[in-house]
PDB file of C-alpha atoms in Angstrom:
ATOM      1  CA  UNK U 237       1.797 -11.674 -16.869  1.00 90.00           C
ATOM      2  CA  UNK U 238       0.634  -8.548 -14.807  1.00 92.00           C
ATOM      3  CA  UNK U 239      -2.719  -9.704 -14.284  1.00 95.00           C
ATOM      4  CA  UNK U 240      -1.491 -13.153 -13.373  1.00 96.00           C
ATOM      5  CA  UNK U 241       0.826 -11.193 -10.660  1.00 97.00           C
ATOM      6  CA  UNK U 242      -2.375  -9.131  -9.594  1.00 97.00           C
ATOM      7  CA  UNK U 243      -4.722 -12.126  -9.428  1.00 97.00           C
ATOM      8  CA  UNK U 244      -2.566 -14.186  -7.559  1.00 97.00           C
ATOM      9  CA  UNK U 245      -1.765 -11.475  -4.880  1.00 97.00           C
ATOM     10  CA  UNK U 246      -5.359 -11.283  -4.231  1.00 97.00           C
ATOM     11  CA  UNK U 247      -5.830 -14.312  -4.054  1.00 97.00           C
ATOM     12  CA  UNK U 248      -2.560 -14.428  -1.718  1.00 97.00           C
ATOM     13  CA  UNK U 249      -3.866 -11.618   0.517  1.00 96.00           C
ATOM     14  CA  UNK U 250      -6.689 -13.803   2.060  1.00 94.00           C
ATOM     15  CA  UNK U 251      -4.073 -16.365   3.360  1.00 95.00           C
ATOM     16  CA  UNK U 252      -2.324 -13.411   4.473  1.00 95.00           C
ATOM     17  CA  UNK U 253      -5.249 -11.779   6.034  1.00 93.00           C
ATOM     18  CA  UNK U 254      -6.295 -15.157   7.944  1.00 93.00           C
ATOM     19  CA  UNK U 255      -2.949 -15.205   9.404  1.00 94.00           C
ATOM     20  CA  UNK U 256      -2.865 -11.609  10.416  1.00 94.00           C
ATOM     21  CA  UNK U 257      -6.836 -11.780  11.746  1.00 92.00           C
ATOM     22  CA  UNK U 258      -5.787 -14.832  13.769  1.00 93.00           C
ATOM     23  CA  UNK U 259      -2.150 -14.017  14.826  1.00 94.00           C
ATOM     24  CA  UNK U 260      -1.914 -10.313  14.899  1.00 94.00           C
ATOM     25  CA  UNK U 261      -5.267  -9.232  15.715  1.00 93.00           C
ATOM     26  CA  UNK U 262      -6.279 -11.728  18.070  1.00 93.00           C
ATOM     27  CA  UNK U 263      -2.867 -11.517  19.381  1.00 94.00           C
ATOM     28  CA  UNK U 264      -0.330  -8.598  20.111  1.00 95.00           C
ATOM     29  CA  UNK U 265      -2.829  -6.308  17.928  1.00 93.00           C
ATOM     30  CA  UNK U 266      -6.129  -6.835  20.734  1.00 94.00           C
ATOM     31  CA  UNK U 267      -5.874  -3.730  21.807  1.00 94.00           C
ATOM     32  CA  UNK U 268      -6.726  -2.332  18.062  1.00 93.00           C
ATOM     33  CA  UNK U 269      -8.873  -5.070  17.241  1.00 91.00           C
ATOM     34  CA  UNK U 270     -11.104  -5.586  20.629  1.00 90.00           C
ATOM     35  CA  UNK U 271     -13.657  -2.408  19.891  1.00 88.00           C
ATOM     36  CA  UNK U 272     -14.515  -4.287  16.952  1.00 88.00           C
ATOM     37  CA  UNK U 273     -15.677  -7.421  18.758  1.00 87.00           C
ATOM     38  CA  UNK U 274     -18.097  -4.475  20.843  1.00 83.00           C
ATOM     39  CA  UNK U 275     -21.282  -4.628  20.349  1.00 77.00           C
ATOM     40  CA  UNK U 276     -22.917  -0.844  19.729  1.00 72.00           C
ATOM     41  CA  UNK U 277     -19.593   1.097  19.033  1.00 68.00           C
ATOM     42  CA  UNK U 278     -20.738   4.441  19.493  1.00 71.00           C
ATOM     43  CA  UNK U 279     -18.036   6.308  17.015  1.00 77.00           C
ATOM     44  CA  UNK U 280     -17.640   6.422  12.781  1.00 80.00           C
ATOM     45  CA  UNK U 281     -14.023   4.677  13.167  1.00 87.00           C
ATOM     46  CA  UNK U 282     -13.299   1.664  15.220  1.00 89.00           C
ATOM     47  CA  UNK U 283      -9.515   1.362  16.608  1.00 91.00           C
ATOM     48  CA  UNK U 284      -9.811  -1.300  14.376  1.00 90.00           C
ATOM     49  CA  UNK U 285      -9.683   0.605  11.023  1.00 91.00           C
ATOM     50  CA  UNK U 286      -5.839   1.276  12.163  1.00 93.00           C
ATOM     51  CA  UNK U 287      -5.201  -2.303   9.985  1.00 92.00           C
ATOM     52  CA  UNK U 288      -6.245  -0.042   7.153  1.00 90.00           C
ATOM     53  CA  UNK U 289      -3.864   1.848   6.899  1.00 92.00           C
ATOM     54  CA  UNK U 290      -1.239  -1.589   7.854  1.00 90.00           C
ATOM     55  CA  UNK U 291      -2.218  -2.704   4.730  1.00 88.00           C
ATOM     56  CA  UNK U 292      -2.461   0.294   2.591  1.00 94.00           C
ATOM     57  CA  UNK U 293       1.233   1.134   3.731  1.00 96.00           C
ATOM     58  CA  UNK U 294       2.560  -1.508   1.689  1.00 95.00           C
ATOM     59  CA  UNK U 295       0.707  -1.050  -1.126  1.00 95.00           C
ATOM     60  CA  UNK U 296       1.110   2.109  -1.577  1.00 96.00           C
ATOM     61  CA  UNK U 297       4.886   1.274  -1.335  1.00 96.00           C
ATOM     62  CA  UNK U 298       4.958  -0.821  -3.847  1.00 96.00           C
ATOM     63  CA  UNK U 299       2.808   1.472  -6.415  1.00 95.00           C
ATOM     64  CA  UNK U 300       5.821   4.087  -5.822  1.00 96.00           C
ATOM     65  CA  UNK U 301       8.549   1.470  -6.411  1.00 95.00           C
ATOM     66  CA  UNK U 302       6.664  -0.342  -9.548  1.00 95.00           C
ATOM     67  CA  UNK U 303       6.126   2.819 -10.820  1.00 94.00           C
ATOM     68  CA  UNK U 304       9.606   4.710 -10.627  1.00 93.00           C
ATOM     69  CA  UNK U 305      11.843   1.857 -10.694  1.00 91.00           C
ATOM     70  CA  UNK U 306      12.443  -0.623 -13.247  1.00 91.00           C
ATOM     71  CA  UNK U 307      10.590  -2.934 -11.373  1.00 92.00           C
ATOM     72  CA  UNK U 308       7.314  -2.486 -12.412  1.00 93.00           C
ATOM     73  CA  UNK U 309       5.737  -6.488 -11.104  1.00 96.00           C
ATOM     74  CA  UNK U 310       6.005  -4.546  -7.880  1.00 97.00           C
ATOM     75  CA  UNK U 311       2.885  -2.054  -8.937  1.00 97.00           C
ATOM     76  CA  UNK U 312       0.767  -5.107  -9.465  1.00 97.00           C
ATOM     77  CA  UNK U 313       1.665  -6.723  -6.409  1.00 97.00           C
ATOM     78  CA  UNK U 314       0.494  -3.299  -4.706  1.00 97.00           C
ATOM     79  CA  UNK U 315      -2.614  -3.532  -6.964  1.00 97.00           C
ATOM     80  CA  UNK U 316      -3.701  -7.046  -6.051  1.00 97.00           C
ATOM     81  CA  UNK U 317      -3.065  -5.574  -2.053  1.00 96.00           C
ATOM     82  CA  UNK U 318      -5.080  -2.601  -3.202  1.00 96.00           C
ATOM     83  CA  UNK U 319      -7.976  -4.505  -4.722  1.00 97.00           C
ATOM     84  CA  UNK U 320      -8.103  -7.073  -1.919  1.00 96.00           C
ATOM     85  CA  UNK U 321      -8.530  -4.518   0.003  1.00 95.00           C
ATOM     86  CA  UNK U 322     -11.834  -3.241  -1.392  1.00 95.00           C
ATOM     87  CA  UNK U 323     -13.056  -6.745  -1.649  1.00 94.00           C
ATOM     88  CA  UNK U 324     -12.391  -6.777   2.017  1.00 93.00           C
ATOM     89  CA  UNK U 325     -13.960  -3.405   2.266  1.00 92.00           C
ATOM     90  CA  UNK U 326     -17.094  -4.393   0.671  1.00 92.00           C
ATOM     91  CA  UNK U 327     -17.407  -6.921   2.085  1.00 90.00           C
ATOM     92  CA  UNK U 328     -16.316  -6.890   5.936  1.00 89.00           C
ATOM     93  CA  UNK U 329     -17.721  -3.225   6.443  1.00 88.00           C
ATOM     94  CA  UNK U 330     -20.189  -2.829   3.989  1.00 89.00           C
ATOM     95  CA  UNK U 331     -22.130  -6.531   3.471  1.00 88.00           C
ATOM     96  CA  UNK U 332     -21.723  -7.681   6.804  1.00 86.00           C
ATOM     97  CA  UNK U 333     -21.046  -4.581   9.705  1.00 86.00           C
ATOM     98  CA  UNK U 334     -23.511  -2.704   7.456  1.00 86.00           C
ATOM     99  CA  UNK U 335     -21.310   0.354   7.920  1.00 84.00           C
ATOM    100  CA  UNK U 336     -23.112   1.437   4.995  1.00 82.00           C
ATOM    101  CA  UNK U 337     -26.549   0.571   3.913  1.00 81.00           C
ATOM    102  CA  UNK U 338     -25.479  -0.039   0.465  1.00 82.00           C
ATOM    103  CA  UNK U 339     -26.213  -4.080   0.278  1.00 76.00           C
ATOM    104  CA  UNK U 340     -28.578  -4.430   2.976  1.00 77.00           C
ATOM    105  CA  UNK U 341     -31.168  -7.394   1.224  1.00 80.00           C
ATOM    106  CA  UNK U 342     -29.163  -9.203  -1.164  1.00 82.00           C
ATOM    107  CA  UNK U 343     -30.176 -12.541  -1.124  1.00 85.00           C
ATOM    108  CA  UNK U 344     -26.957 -14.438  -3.081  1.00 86.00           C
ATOM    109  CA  UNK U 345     -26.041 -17.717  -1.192  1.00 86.00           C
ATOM    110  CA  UNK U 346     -22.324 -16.890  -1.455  1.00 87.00           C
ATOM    111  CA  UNK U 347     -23.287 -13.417   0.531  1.00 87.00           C
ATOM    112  CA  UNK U 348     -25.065 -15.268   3.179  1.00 86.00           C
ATOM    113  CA  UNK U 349     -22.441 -17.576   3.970  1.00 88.00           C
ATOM    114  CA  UNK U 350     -19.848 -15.048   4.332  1.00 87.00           C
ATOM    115  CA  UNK U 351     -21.994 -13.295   6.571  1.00 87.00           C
ATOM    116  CA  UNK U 352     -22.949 -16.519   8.636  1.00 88.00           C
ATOM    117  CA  UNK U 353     -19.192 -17.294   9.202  1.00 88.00           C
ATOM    118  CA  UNK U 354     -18.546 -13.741  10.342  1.00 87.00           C
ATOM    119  CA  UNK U 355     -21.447 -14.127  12.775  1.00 86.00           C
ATOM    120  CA  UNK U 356     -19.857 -16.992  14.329  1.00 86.00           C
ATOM    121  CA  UNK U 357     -16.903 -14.952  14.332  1.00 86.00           C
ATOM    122  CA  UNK U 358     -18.257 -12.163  16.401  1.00 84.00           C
ATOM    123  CA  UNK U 359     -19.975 -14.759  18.200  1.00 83.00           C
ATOM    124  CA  UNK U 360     -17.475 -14.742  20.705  1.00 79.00           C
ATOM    125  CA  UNK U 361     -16.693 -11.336  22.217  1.00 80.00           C
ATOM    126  CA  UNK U 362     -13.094 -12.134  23.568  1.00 80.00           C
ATOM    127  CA  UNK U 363      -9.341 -12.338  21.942  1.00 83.00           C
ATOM    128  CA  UNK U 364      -9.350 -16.122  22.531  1.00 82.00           C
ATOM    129  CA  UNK U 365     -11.372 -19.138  21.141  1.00 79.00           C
ATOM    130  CA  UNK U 366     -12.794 -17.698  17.747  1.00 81.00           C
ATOM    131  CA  UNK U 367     -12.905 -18.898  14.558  1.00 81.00           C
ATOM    132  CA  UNK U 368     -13.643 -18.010  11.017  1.00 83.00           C
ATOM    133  CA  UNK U 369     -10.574 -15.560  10.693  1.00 85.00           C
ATOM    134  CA  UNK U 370     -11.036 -15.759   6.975  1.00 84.00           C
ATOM    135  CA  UNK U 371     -12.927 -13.088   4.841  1.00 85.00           C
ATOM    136  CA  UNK U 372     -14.020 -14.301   1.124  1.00 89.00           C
ATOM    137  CA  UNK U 373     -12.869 -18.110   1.670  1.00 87.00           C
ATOM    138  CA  UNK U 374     -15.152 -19.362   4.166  1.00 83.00           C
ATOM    139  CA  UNK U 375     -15.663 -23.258   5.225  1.00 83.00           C
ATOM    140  CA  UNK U 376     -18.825 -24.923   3.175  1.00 83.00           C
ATOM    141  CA  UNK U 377     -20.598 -25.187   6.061  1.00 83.00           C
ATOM    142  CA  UNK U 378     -21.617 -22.362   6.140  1.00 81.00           C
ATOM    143  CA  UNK U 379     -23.381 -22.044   2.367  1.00 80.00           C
ATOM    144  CA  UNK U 380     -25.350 -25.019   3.123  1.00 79.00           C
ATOM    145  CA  UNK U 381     -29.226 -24.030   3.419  1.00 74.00           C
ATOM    146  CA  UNK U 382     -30.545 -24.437   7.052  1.00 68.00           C
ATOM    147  CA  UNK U 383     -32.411 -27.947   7.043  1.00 71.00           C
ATOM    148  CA  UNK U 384     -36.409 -27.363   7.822  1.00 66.00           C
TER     149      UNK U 384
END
């Protein structure tokens, strides 16, 4: 049952994500969001890593509650936020921002097509018009292979 409650938060948190990408970050959140949309930031951290720590909030909420209350569903739910999270990590800041060098020439067609989408994310520079607010679930466009 756990894993069940863990697998379907992940799963949960991209929905969640999309809306918060599209709605929050594109919205009332610009202001922490817009560096990211820069190309060249100069610094380590982006104003943008501030959603971090939005998200880690919660989760580590809910590892304190499912772990000292009777209520211990609530620690998965914070685990499938916490996992999510490093999915997102790995893939947002390390696959595609190359924030690290750690996956720099992989060559899996899933990879590519997140990356793609993100590109046409970033593609436009400014809070309004984008598209591709998702992160793992992507439109199939965007794993086809370029026809020669």
């Amino acid at each position: 049952m756990f894993v069940l409650i863990t697998l379907g938060v992940f799963l949960l948190m991209e929905g969640i994500t999309w809306c918060t990408h599209k709605y929050v970050m594109h919205g009332f959140g610009w202001f922490l969001h817009e560096d990211h949309h820069e190309p060249g930031y100069p610094h380590v951290f982006e104003k943008n890593d501030a959603f971090f720590i939005v998200f880690a909030i919660p989760s580590m909420a809910l590892f304190y509650f499912g772990t000292y209350t009777a209520h211990t569903y609530l620690f998965f739910i914070g685990l499938g936020i916490l996992f999510y999270g490093i999915a997102y990590f790995l893939v947002h800041d390390v696959l595609i921002h190359q924030r690290f060098k750690w996956f720099k020439r992989t060559n899996n067609r899933y990879l590519k097509g997140l990356r793609k989408a993100h590109k046409i994310h970033h593609k436009n520079m400014g809070k309004e018009d984008s598209q591709c607010f998702g992160m793992l679930f992507v439109p199939f466009k965007y794993f086809k292979k370029p026809k020669a």
